[in-house]
PDB file of C-alpha atoms in Angstrom:
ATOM      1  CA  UNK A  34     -18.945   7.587  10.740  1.00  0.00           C
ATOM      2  CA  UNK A  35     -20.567   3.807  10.667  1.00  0.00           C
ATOM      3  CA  UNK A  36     -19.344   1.149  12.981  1.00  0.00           C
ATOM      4  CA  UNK A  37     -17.200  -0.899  11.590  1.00  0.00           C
ATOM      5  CA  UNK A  38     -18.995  -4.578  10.809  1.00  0.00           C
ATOM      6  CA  UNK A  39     -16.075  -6.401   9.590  1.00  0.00           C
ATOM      7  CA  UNK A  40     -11.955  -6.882   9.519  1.00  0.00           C
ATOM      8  CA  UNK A  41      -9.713  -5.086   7.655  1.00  0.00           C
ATOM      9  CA  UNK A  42     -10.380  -7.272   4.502  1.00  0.00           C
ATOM     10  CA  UNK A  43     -13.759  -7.031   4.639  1.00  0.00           C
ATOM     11  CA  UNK A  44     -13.365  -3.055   5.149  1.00  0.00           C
ATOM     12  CA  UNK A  45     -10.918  -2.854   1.976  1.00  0.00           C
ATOM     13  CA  UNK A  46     -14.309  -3.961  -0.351  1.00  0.00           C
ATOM     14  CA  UNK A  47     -15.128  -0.720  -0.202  1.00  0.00           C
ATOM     15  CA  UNK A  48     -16.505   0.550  -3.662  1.00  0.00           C
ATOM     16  CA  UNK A  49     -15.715   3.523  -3.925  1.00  0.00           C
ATOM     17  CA  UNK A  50     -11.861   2.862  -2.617  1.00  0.00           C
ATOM     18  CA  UNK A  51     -11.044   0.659  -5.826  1.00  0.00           C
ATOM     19  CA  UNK A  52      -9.067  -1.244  -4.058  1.00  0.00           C
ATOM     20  CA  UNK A  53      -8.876  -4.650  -5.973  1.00  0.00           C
ATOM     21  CA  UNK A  54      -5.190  -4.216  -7.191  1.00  0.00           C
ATOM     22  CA  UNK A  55      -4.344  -4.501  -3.080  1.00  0.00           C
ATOM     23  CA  UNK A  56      -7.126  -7.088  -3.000  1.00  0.00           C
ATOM     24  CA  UNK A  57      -5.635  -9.298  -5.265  1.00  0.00           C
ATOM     25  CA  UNK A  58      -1.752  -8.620  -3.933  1.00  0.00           C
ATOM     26  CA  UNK A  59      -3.145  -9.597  -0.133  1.00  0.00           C
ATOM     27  CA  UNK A  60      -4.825 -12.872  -2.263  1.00  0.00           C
ATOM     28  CA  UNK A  61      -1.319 -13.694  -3.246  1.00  0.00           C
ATOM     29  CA  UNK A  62       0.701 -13.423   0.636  1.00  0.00           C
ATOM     30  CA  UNK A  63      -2.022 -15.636   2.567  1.00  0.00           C
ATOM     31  CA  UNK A  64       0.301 -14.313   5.778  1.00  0.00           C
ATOM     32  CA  UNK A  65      -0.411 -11.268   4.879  1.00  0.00           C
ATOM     33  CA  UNK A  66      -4.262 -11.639   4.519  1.00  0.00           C
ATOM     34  CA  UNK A  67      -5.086 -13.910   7.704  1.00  0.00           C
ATOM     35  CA  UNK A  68      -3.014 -10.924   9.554  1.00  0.00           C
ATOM     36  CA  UNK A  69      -5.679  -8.498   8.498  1.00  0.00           C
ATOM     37  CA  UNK A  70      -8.316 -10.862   9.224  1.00  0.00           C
ATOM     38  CA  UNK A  71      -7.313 -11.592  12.680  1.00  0.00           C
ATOM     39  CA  UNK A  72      -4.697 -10.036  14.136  1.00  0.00           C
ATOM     40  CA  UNK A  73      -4.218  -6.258  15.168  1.00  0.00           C
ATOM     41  CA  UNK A  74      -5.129  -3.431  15.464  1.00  0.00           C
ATOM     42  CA  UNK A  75      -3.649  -2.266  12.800  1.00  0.00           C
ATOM     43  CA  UNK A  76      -3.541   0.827   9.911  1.00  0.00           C
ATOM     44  CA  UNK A  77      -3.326  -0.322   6.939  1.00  0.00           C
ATOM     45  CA  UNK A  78      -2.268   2.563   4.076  1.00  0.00           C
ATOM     46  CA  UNK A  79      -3.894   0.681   1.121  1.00  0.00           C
ATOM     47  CA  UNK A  80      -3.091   1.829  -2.395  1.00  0.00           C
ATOM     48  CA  UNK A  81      -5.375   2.136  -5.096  1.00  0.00           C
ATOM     49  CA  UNK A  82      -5.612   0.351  -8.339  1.00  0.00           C
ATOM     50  CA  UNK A  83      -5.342   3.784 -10.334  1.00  0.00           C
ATOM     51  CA  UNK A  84      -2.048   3.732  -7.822  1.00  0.00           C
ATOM     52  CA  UNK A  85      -1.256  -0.047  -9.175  1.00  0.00           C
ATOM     53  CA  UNK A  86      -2.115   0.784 -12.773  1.00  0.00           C
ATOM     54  CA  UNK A  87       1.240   3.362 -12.383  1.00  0.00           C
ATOM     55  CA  UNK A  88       3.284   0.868 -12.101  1.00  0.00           C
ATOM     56  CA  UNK A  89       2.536  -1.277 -14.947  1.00  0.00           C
ATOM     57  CA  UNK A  90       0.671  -4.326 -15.431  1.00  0.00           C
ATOM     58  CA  UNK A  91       4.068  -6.386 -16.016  1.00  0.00           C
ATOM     59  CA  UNK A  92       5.544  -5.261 -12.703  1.00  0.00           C
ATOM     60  CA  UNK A  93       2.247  -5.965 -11.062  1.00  0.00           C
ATOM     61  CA  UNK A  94       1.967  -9.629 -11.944  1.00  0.00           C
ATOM     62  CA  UNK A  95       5.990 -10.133 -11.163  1.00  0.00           C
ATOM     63  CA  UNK A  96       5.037  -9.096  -7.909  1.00  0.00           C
ATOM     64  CA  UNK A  97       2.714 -11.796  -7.332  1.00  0.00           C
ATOM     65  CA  UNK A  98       5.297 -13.835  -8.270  1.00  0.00           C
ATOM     66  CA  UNK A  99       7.802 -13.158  -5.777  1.00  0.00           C
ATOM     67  CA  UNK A 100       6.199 -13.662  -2.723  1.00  0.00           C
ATOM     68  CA  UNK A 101       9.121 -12.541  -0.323  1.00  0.00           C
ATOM     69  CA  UNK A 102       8.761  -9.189  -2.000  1.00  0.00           C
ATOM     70  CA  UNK A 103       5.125  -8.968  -1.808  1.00  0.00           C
ATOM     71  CA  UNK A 104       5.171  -9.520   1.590  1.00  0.00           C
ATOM     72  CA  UNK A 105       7.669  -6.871   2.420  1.00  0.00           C
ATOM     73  CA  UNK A 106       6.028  -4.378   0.088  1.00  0.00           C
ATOM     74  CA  UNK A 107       2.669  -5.198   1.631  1.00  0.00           C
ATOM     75  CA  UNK A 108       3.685  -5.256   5.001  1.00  0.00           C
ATOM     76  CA  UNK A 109       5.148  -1.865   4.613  1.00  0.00           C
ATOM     77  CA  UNK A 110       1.842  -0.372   4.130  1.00  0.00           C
ATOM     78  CA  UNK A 111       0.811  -1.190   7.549  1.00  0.00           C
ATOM     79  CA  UNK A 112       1.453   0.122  11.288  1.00  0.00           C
ATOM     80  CA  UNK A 113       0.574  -1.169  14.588  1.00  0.00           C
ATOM     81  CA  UNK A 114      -2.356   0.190  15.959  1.00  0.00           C
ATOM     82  CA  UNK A 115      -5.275   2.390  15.356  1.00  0.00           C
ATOM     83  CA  UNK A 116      -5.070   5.855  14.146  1.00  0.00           C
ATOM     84  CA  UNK A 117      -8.113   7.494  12.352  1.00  0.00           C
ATOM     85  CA  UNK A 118      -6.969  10.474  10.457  1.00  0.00           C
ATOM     86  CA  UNK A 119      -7.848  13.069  13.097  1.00  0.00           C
ATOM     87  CA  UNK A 120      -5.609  10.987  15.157  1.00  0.00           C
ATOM     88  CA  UNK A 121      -2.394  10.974  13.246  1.00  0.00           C
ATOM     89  CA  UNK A 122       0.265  13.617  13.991  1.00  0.00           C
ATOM     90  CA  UNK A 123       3.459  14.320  11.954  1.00  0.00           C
ATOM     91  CA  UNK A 124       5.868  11.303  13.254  1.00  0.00           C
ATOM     92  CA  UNK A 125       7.811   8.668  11.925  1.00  0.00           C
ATOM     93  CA  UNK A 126       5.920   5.516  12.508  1.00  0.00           C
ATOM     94  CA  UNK A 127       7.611   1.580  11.744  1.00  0.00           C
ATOM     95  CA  UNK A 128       6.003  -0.535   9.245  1.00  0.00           C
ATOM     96  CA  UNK A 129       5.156  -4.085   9.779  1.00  0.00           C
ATOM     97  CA  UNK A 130       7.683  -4.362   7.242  1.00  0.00           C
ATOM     98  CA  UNK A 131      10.542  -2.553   9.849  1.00  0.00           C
ATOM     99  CA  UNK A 132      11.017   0.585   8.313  1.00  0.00           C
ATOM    100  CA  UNK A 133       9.658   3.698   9.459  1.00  0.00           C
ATOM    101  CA  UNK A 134       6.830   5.400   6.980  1.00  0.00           C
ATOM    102  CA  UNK A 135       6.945   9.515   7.281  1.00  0.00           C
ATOM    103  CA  UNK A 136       3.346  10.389   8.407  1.00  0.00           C
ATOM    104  CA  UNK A 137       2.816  13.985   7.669  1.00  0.00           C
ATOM    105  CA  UNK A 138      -0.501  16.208   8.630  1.00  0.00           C
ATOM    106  CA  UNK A 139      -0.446  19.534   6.789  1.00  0.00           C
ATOM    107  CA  UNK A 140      -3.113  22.391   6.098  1.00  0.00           C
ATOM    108  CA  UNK A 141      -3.738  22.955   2.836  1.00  0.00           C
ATOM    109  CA  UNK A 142      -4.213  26.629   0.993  1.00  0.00           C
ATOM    110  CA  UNK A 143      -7.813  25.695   1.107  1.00  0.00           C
ATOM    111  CA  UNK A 144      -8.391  25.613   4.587  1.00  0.00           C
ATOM    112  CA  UNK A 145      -8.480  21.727   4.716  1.00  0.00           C
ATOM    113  CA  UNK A 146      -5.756  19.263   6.285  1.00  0.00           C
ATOM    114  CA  UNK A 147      -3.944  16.907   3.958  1.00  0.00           C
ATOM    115  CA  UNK A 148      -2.128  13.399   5.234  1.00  0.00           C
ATOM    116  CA  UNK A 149       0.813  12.260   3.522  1.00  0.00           C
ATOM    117  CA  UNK A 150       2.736   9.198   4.065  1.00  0.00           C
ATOM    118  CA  UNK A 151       5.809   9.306   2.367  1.00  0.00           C
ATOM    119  CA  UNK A 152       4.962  10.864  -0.550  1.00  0.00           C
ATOM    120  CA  UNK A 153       1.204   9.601  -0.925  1.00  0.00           C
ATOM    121  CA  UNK A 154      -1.523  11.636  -0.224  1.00  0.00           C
ATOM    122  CA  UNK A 155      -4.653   9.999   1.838  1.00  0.00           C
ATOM    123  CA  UNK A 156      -7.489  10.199  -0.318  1.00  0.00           C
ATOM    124  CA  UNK A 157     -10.237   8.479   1.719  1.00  0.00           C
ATOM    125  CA  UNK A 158      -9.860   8.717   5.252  1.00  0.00           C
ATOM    126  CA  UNK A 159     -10.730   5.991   7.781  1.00  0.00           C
ATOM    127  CA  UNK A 160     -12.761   3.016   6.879  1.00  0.00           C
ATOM    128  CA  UNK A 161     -13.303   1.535   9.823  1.00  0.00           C
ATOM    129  CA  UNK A 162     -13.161  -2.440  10.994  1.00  0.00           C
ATOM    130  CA  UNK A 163     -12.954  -3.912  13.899  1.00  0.00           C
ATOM    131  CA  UNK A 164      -9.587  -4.729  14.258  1.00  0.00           C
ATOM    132  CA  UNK A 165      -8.243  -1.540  12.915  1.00  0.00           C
ATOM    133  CA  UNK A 166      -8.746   1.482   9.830  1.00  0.00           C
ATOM    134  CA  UNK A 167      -7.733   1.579   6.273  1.00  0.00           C
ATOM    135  CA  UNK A 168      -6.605   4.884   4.417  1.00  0.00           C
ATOM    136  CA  UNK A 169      -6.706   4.945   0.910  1.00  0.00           C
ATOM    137  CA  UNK A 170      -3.681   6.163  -0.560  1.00  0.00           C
ATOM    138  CA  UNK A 171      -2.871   7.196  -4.500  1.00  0.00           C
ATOM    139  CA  UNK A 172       0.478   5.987  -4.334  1.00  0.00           C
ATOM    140  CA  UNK A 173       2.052   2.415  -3.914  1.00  0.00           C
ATOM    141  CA  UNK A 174       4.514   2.807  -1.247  1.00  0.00           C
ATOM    142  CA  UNK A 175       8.400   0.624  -1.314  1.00  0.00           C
ATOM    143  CA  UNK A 176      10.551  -0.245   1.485  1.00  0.00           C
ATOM    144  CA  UNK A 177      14.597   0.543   0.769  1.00  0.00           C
ATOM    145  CA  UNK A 178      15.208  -2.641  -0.174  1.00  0.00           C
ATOM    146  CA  UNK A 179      12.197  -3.070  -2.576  1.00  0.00           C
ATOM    147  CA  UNK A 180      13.081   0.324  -4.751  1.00  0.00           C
ATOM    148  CA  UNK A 181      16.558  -1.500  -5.517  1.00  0.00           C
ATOM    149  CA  UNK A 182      14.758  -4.608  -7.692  1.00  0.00           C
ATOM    150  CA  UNK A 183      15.007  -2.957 -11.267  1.00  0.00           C
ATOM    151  CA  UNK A 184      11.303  -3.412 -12.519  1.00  0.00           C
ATOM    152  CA  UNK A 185       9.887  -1.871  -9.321  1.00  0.00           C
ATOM    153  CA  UNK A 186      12.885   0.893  -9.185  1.00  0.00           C
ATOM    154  CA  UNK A 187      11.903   1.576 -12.917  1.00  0.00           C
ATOM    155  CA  UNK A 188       8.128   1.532 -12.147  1.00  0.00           C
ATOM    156  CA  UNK A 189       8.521   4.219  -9.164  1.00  0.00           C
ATOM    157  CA  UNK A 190       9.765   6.542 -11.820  1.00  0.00           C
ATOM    158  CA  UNK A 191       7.746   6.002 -14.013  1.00  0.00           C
ATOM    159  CA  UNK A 192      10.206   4.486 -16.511  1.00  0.00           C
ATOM    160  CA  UNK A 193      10.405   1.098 -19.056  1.00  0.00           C
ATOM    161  CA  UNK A 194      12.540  -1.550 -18.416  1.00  0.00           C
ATOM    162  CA  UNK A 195      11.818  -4.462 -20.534  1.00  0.00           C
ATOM    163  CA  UNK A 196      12.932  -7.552 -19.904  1.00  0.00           C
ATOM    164  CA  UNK A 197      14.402 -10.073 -22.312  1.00  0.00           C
ATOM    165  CA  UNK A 198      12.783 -13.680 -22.362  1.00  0.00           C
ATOM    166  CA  UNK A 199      16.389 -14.864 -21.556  1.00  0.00           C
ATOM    167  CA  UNK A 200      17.205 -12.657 -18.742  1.00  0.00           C
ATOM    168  CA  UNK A 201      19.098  -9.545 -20.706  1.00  0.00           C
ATOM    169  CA  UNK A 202      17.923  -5.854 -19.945  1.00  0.00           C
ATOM    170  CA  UNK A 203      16.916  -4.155 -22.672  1.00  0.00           C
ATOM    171  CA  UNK A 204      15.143  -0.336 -23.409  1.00  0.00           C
TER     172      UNK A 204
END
């Protein structure tokens, strides 16, 4: 492992993360992105755009839009402190956002350990920064609240709902 050299922005320009989807929501909720910058330590569970991509190009730019719900899904992808992979344990552990994320560390058939949070699997491990660790995760995580908004309760399961220009749900 390489010491870190930057904050958690900088350490999300990772190329081989594809991370820009996240990039580009943390772009949008400047609170969110001086946090990163500055603040901490934190974890930050960062999705990737293959993860974005899932939910629909639509839902991803209404997102940006709403910036109350950005923040709250954003911030839910982040904990307090810093825990490198061989650090985290099966716990509970509260968001930024308030609500607790479900960290799980299981072996796998293979003989290697998986981490899940919530239902998203880690699928690079611990890029370090100064002021905390990103994981990369293939799924875009929602708070409670968050999976009630049709468009994002449609896009966690995979589902159209299209949206009339005048406000009627149709499909």
């Amino acid at each position: 492992m390489f010491p870190p050299n930057g904050n958690l922005v900088e350490a999300l320009f990772t190329p081989d993360a594809r991370l820009m989807y996240f990039l580009t929501a943390l772009k949008h909720s400047r609170t969110m992105t001086s946090r990163l910058m500055y603040d901490g330590p934190f974890t930050v569970f960062a999705p990737t755009d293959q993860a974005f991509m899932k939910l629909g190009r639509m839902t991803f730019y209404q997102l940006l839009y709403r910036p109350k719900l950005l923040e709250q899904i954003l911030s839910y992808h982040i904990i307090r402190g810093t825990y490198f992979n061989v650090g985290l344990d099966t716990a509970n552990k509260k968001s930024l956002q308030g609500q607790l994320l479900s960290v799980a560390v299981r072996q796998e058939r293979e003989g290697g350990w998986q981490t899940r949070v919530n239902d998203a699997k880690v699928t690079v491990p611990d890029l370090a920064a100064l002021n905390g660790v990103v994981h990369v995760i293939d799924k875009v995580l929602f708070p409670a609240e968050a999976a009630r908004i049709p468009p994002l309760a449609a896009a966690r399961y995979n589902t159209a709902v299209v949206y009339h220009p005048y406000g009627k749900k149709r499909g």
